Amino acid sequence: MLNVSRLDSTVVRCHICEAMTLKRTIELSADIDTALNEAAAAGAQTPSQLIESALVSFLRDAAESAEDAERWARYLKSRKAVPIEAVRLWVASWDSENERPVPTP
């Protein structure tokens, strides 16, 4: 399983470290390639850097979606949830002297 927490600019953007850089070949339509080059130039990046950044964002989103699906599955199994009124009271108490604890099911 992918360790998304390691996908930060320090680890992923290691173009200086040849030992950590892998070369991949992808096929793109001419239109996508043109758009990629324009977007990279506008952001002062190389196309490879832009693709890498987009993939990191995608992988983080995919991991978050998987976590959401796991939470939903746990809910469907247990049917335990926090009542909305408990959440409202908790949020309303933020930044007060009587801040409420996080509500639990």
Short mmCIF file of N, CA and C in Angstrom, two decimals:
data_model
loop_
_atom_site.label_atom_id
_atom_site.label_comp_id
_atom_site.label_asym_id
_atom_site.label_seq_id
_atom_site.Cartn_x
_atom_site.Cartn_y
_atom_site.Cartn_z
N MET A 1 0.85 -1.19 0.00
CA MET A 1 0.00 0.00 0.00
C MET A 1 0.88 1.24 0.00
N LEU A 2 0.45 2.25 -0.68
CA LEU A 2 1.20 3.50 -0.82
C LEU A 2 1.16 4.31 0.46
N ASN A 3 2.32 4.77 0.89
CA ASN A 3 2.41 5.63 2.07
C ASN A 3 2.29 7.07 1.60
N VAL A 4 1.06 7.59 1.60
CA VAL A 4 0.79 8.92 1.06
C VAL A 4 1.48 10.00 1.88
N SER A 5 1.68 9.77 3.16
CA SER A 5 2.33 10.79 3.98
C SER A 5 3.75 11.07 3.50
N ARG A 6 4.35 10.14 2.79
CA ARG A 6 5.70 10.36 2.27
C ARG A 6 5.68 11.14 0.96
N LEU A 7 4.52 11.38 0.41
CA LEU A 7 4.42 12.08 -0.87
C LEU A 7 4.43 13.59 -0.67
N ASP A 8 5.54 14.10 -0.24
CA ASP A 8 5.65 15.54 -0.12
C ASP A 8 6.75 16.01 -1.06
N SER A 9 6.92 17.30 -1.16
CA SER A 9 7.86 17.83 -2.13
C SER A 9 9.29 17.39 -1.85
N THR A 10 9.63 17.14 -0.61
CA THR A 10 10.99 16.74 -0.28
C THR A 10 11.30 15.36 -0.83
N VAL A 11 10.37 14.44 -0.69
CA VAL A 11 10.61 13.07 -1.12
C VAL A 11 10.37 12.92 -2.62
N VAL A 12 9.25 13.45 -3.10
CA VAL A 12 8.88 13.23 -4.49
C VAL A 12 9.75 14.01 -5.45
N ARG A 13 10.08 15.22 -5.09
CA ARG A 13 10.84 16.07 -6.00
C ARG A 13 12.34 15.87 -5.83
N CYS A 14 12.77 14.67 -5.92
CA CYS A 14 14.18 14.37 -5.73
C CYS A 14 14.84 14.17 -7.09
N HIS A 15 14.68 15.12 -7.99
CA HIS A 15 15.27 15.02 -9.31
C HIS A 15 16.79 15.08 -9.24
N ILE A 16 17.32 15.70 -8.19
CA ILE A 16 18.76 15.80 -8.03
C ILE A 16 19.35 14.42 -7.74
N CYS A 17 18.62 13.60 -7.01
CA CYS A 17 19.10 12.28 -6.62
C CYS A 17 18.76 11.29 -7.73
N GLU A 18 19.70 11.02 -8.61
CA GLU A 18 19.45 10.11 -9.72
C GLU A 18 19.02 8.73 -9.24
N ALA A 19 19.52 8.29 -8.09
CA ALA A 19 19.18 6.97 -7.60
C ALA A 19 17.69 6.87 -7.26
N MET A 20 17.04 7.99 -6.96
CA MET A 20 15.63 7.96 -6.57
C MET A 20 14.70 8.31 -7.74
N THR A 21 15.24 8.64 -8.89
CA THR A 21 14.42 9.06 -10.02
C THR A 21 14.20 7.88 -10.96
N LEU A 22 12.95 7.64 -11.30
CA LEU A 22 12.59 6.59 -12.25
C LEU A 22 12.11 7.24 -13.53
N LYS A 23 12.40 6.61 -14.63
CA LYS A 23 11.95 7.13 -15.91
C LYS A 23 10.77 6.30 -16.40
N ARG A 24 9.69 6.96 -16.77
CA ARG A 24 8.50 6.31 -17.29
C ARG A 24 8.20 6.91 -18.66
N THR A 25 7.62 6.12 -19.53
CA THR A 25 7.20 6.60 -20.84
C THR A 25 5.68 6.55 -20.88
N ILE A 26 5.08 7.67 -21.29
CA ILE A 26 3.62 7.71 -21.41
C ILE A 26 3.26 8.20 -22.80
N GLU A 27 2.09 7.81 -23.25
CA GLU A 27 1.59 8.26 -24.55
C GLU A 27 0.50 9.28 -24.31
N LEU A 28 0.62 10.44 -24.98
CA LEU A 28 -0.36 11.51 -24.86
C LEU A 28 -0.82 11.93 -26.24
N SER A 29 -2.04 12.40 -26.33
CA SER A 29 -2.50 12.98 -27.59
C SER A 29 -1.76 14.30 -27.79
N ALA A 30 -1.73 14.76 -29.01
CA ALA A 30 -1.05 16.02 -29.32
C ALA A 30 -1.68 17.18 -28.55
N ASP A 31 -3.01 17.17 -28.42
CA ASP A 31 -3.69 18.24 -27.69
C ASP A 31 -3.30 18.26 -26.22
N ILE A 32 -3.24 17.08 -25.60
CA ILE A 32 -2.87 17.00 -24.18
C ILE A 32 -1.41 17.42 -24.01
N ASP A 33 -0.56 17.00 -24.93
CA ASP A 33 0.85 17.38 -24.83
C ASP A 33 1.02 18.89 -24.94
N THR A 34 0.29 19.53 -25.84
CA THR A 34 0.35 20.99 -25.99
C THR A 34 -0.12 21.67 -24.71
N ALA A 35 -1.26 21.20 -24.17
CA ALA A 35 -1.79 21.78 -22.94
C ALA A 35 -0.82 21.57 -21.77
N LEU A 36 -0.21 20.40 -21.71
CA LEU A 36 0.77 20.11 -20.67
C LEU A 36 1.96 21.06 -20.75
N ASN A 37 2.50 21.24 -21.93
CA ASN A 37 3.65 22.14 -22.10
C ASN A 37 3.29 23.58 -21.76
N GLU A 38 2.10 24.02 -22.15
CA GLU A 38 1.68 25.39 -21.84
C GLU A 38 1.48 25.58 -20.34
N ALA A 39 0.84 24.61 -19.69
CA ALA A 39 0.61 24.71 -18.25
C ALA A 39 1.93 24.67 -17.48
N ALA A 40 2.84 23.83 -17.92
CA ALA A 40 4.14 23.74 -17.25
C ALA A 40 4.89 25.06 -17.40
N ALA A 41 4.90 25.62 -18.59
CA ALA A 41 5.60 26.88 -18.82
C ALA A 41 4.99 28.01 -17.99
N ALA A 42 3.67 28.02 -17.90
CA ALA A 42 2.99 29.07 -17.13
C ALA A 42 3.34 28.98 -15.65
N GLY A 43 3.62 27.78 -15.17
CA GLY A 43 3.96 27.58 -13.76
C GLY A 43 5.45 27.48 -13.52
N ALA A 44 6.25 27.81 -14.52
CA ALA A 44 7.71 27.75 -14.42
C ALA A 44 8.17 26.37 -13.96
N GLN A 45 7.57 25.34 -14.56
CA GLN A 45 7.94 23.95 -14.26
C GLN A 45 8.24 23.24 -15.57
N THR A 46 8.88 22.10 -15.44
CA THR A 46 9.02 21.24 -16.61
C THR A 46 7.74 20.40 -16.70
N PRO A 47 7.46 19.86 -17.88
CA PRO A 47 6.30 18.97 -17.98
C PRO A 47 6.39 17.80 -16.99
N SER A 48 7.57 17.26 -16.78
CA SER A 48 7.73 16.16 -15.82
C SER A 48 7.37 16.59 -14.41
N GLN A 49 7.78 17.79 -14.02
CA GLN A 49 7.46 18.28 -12.68
C GLN A 49 5.95 18.47 -12.53
N LEU A 50 5.31 18.98 -13.57
CA LEU A 50 3.86 19.19 -13.52
C LEU A 50 3.13 17.85 -13.42
N ILE A 51 3.54 16.87 -14.21
CA ILE A 51 2.92 15.54 -14.15
C ILE A 51 3.12 14.94 -12.77
N GLU A 52 4.33 15.06 -12.24
CA GLU A 52 4.62 14.52 -10.91
C GLU A 52 3.73 15.16 -9.84
N SER A 53 3.60 16.47 -9.90
CA SER A 53 2.76 17.19 -8.95
C SER A 53 1.30 16.74 -9.07
N ALA A 54 0.82 16.59 -10.29
CA ALA A 54 -0.56 16.14 -10.51
C ALA A 54 -0.76 14.72 -9.98
N LEU A 55 0.22 13.86 -10.18
CA LEU A 55 0.10 12.48 -9.69
C LEU A 55 0.10 12.43 -8.17
N VAL A 56 0.93 13.25 -7.54
CA VAL A 56 0.95 13.29 -6.08
C VAL A 56 -0.42 13.72 -5.56
N SER A 57 -1.00 14.76 -6.17
CA SER A 57 -2.33 15.22 -5.76
C SER A 57 -3.37 14.12 -5.97
N PHE A 58 -3.30 13.45 -7.11
CA PHE A 58 -4.24 12.37 -7.40
C PHE A 58 -4.11 11.24 -6.38
N LEU A 59 -2.88 10.84 -6.07
CA LEU A 59 -2.66 9.74 -5.13
C LEU A 59 -3.13 10.10 -3.72
N ARG A 60 -2.92 11.35 -3.31
CA ARG A 60 -3.42 11.79 -2.01
C ARG A 60 -4.94 11.73 -1.98
N ASP A 61 -5.57 12.24 -3.06
CA ASP A 61 -7.03 12.21 -3.14
C ASP A 61 -7.56 10.78 -3.14
N ALA A 62 -6.88 9.89 -3.86
CA ALA A 62 -7.30 8.49 -3.90
C ALA A 62 -7.20 7.85 -2.52
N ALA A 63 -6.14 8.17 -1.79
CA ALA A 63 -5.98 7.63 -0.43
C ALA A 63 -7.07 8.16 0.48
N GLU A 64 -7.39 9.45 0.36
CA GLU A 64 -8.47 10.02 1.18
C GLU A 64 -9.81 9.39 0.82
N SER A 65 -10.04 9.13 -0.46
CA SER A 65 -11.28 8.49 -0.88
C SER A 65 -11.37 7.08 -0.31
N ALA A 66 -10.25 6.38 -0.29
CA ALA A 66 -10.24 5.03 0.28
C ALA A 66 -10.56 5.09 1.77
N GLU A 67 -9.99 6.07 2.47
CA GLU A 67 -10.29 6.24 3.90
C GLU A 67 -11.78 6.55 4.11
N ASP A 68 -12.33 7.40 3.25
CA ASP A 68 -13.75 7.73 3.35
C ASP A 68 -14.60 6.46 3.14
N ALA A 69 -14.23 5.65 2.17
CA ALA A 69 -14.97 4.42 1.89
C ALA A 69 -14.89 3.47 3.08
N GLU A 70 -13.72 3.40 3.72
CA GLU A 70 -13.57 2.54 4.90
C GLU A 70 -14.45 3.04 6.04
N ARG A 71 -14.46 4.37 6.26
CA ARG A 71 -15.32 4.93 7.32
C ARG A 71 -16.79 4.65 7.02
N TRP A 72 -17.19 4.80 5.77
CA TRP A 72 -18.58 4.56 5.39
C TRP A 72 -18.94 3.09 5.63
N ALA A 73 -18.05 2.19 5.27
CA ALA A 73 -18.29 0.76 5.48
C ALA A 73 -18.44 0.44 6.97
N ARG A 74 -17.59 1.06 7.79
CA ARG A 74 -17.70 0.86 9.25
C ARG A 74 -19.04 1.38 9.76
N TYR A 75 -19.48 2.52 9.24
CA TYR A 75 -20.78 3.06 9.65
C TYR A 75 -21.91 2.12 9.24
N LEU A 76 -21.87 1.64 8.00
CA LEU A 76 -22.93 0.75 7.54
C LEU A 76 -23.01 -0.51 8.40
N LYS A 77 -21.86 -0.94 8.88
CA LYS A 77 -21.83 -2.15 9.71
C LYS A 77 -22.33 -1.86 11.14
N SER A 78 -21.89 -0.74 11.70
CA SER A 78 -22.22 -0.45 13.10
C SER A 78 -23.49 0.39 13.27
N ARG A 79 -23.77 1.22 12.27
CA ARG A 79 -24.88 2.18 12.33
C ARG A 79 -24.73 3.17 13.48
N LYS A 80 -23.50 3.35 13.95
CA LYS A 80 -23.24 4.32 15.01
C LYS A 80 -22.81 5.63 14.37
N ALA A 81 -23.42 6.72 14.82
CA ALA A 81 -23.09 8.05 14.30
C ALA A 81 -23.29 9.08 15.40
N VAL A 82 -22.71 10.24 15.20
CA VAL A 82 -22.87 11.34 16.15
C VAL A 82 -24.10 12.15 15.73
N PRO A 83 -25.02 12.39 16.65
CA PRO A 83 -26.20 13.21 16.31
C PRO A 83 -25.76 14.62 15.91
N ILE A 84 -26.41 15.18 14.90
CA ILE A 84 -26.04 16.49 14.39
C ILE A 84 -26.14 17.57 15.47
N GLU A 85 -27.10 17.45 16.37
CA GLU A 85 -27.22 18.46 17.43
C GLU A 85 -25.99 18.45 18.33
N ALA A 86 -25.42 17.27 18.58
CA ALA A 86 -24.20 17.18 19.39
C ALA A 86 -23.03 17.86 18.67
N VAL A 87 -22.99 17.70 17.36
CA VAL A 87 -21.94 18.35 16.58
C VAL A 87 -22.13 19.86 16.61
N ARG A 88 -23.36 20.32 16.45
CA ARG A 88 -23.64 21.77 16.48
C ARG A 88 -23.22 22.39 17.82
N LEU A 89 -23.56 21.72 18.90
CA LEU A 89 -23.19 22.23 20.22
C LEU A 89 -21.67 22.25 20.40
N TRP A 90 -21.02 21.22 19.91
CA TRP A 90 -19.56 21.15 20.01
C TRP A 90 -18.91 22.29 19.23
N VAL A 91 -19.35 22.49 17.97
CA VAL A 91 -18.78 23.56 17.14
C VAL A 91 -19.07 24.92 17.76
N ALA A 92 -20.27 25.11 18.26
CA ALA A 92 -20.63 26.40 18.88
C ALA A 92 -19.77 26.70 20.11
N SER A 93 -19.24 25.66 20.73
CA SER A 93 -18.44 25.87 21.95
C SER A 93 -16.98 26.21 21.66
N TRP A 94 -16.56 26.10 20.41
CA TRP A 94 -15.16 26.39 20.07
C TRP A 94 -14.81 27.82 20.48
N ASP A 95 -13.59 28.02 20.88
CA ASP A 95 -13.07 29.33 21.28
C ASP A 95 -13.84 29.93 22.45
N SER A 96 -14.41 29.09 23.27
CA SER A 96 -15.07 29.58 24.48
C SER A 96 -14.38 28.96 25.69
N GLU A 97 -14.69 29.49 26.84
CA GLU A 97 -14.11 28.95 28.07
C GLU A 97 -14.68 27.57 28.40
N ASN A 98 -15.83 27.26 27.85
CA ASN A 98 -16.49 25.99 28.12
C ASN A 98 -16.55 25.11 26.86
N GLU A 99 -15.39 24.96 26.20
CA GLU A 99 -15.37 24.16 24.98
C GLU A 99 -15.72 22.72 25.31
N ARG A 100 -16.65 22.17 24.54
CA ARG A 100 -17.11 20.80 24.76
C ARG A 100 -16.12 19.80 24.16
N PRO A 101 -16.08 18.59 24.69
CA PRO A 101 -15.23 17.55 24.10
C PRO A 101 -15.82 17.10 22.76
N VAL A 102 -14.99 16.47 21.96
CA VAL A 102 -15.45 15.96 20.66
C VAL A 102 -16.56 14.95 20.93
N PRO A 103 -17.71 15.11 20.26
CA PRO A 103 -18.80 14.17 20.49
C PRO A 103 -18.48 12.77 19.94
N THR A 104 -19.00 11.78 20.59
CA THR A 104 -18.80 10.39 20.15
C THR A 104 -20.17 9.73 19.96
N PRO A 105 -20.20 8.71 19.12
CA PRO A 105 -21.48 8.03 18.88
C PRO A 105 -21.98 7.31 20.13
#
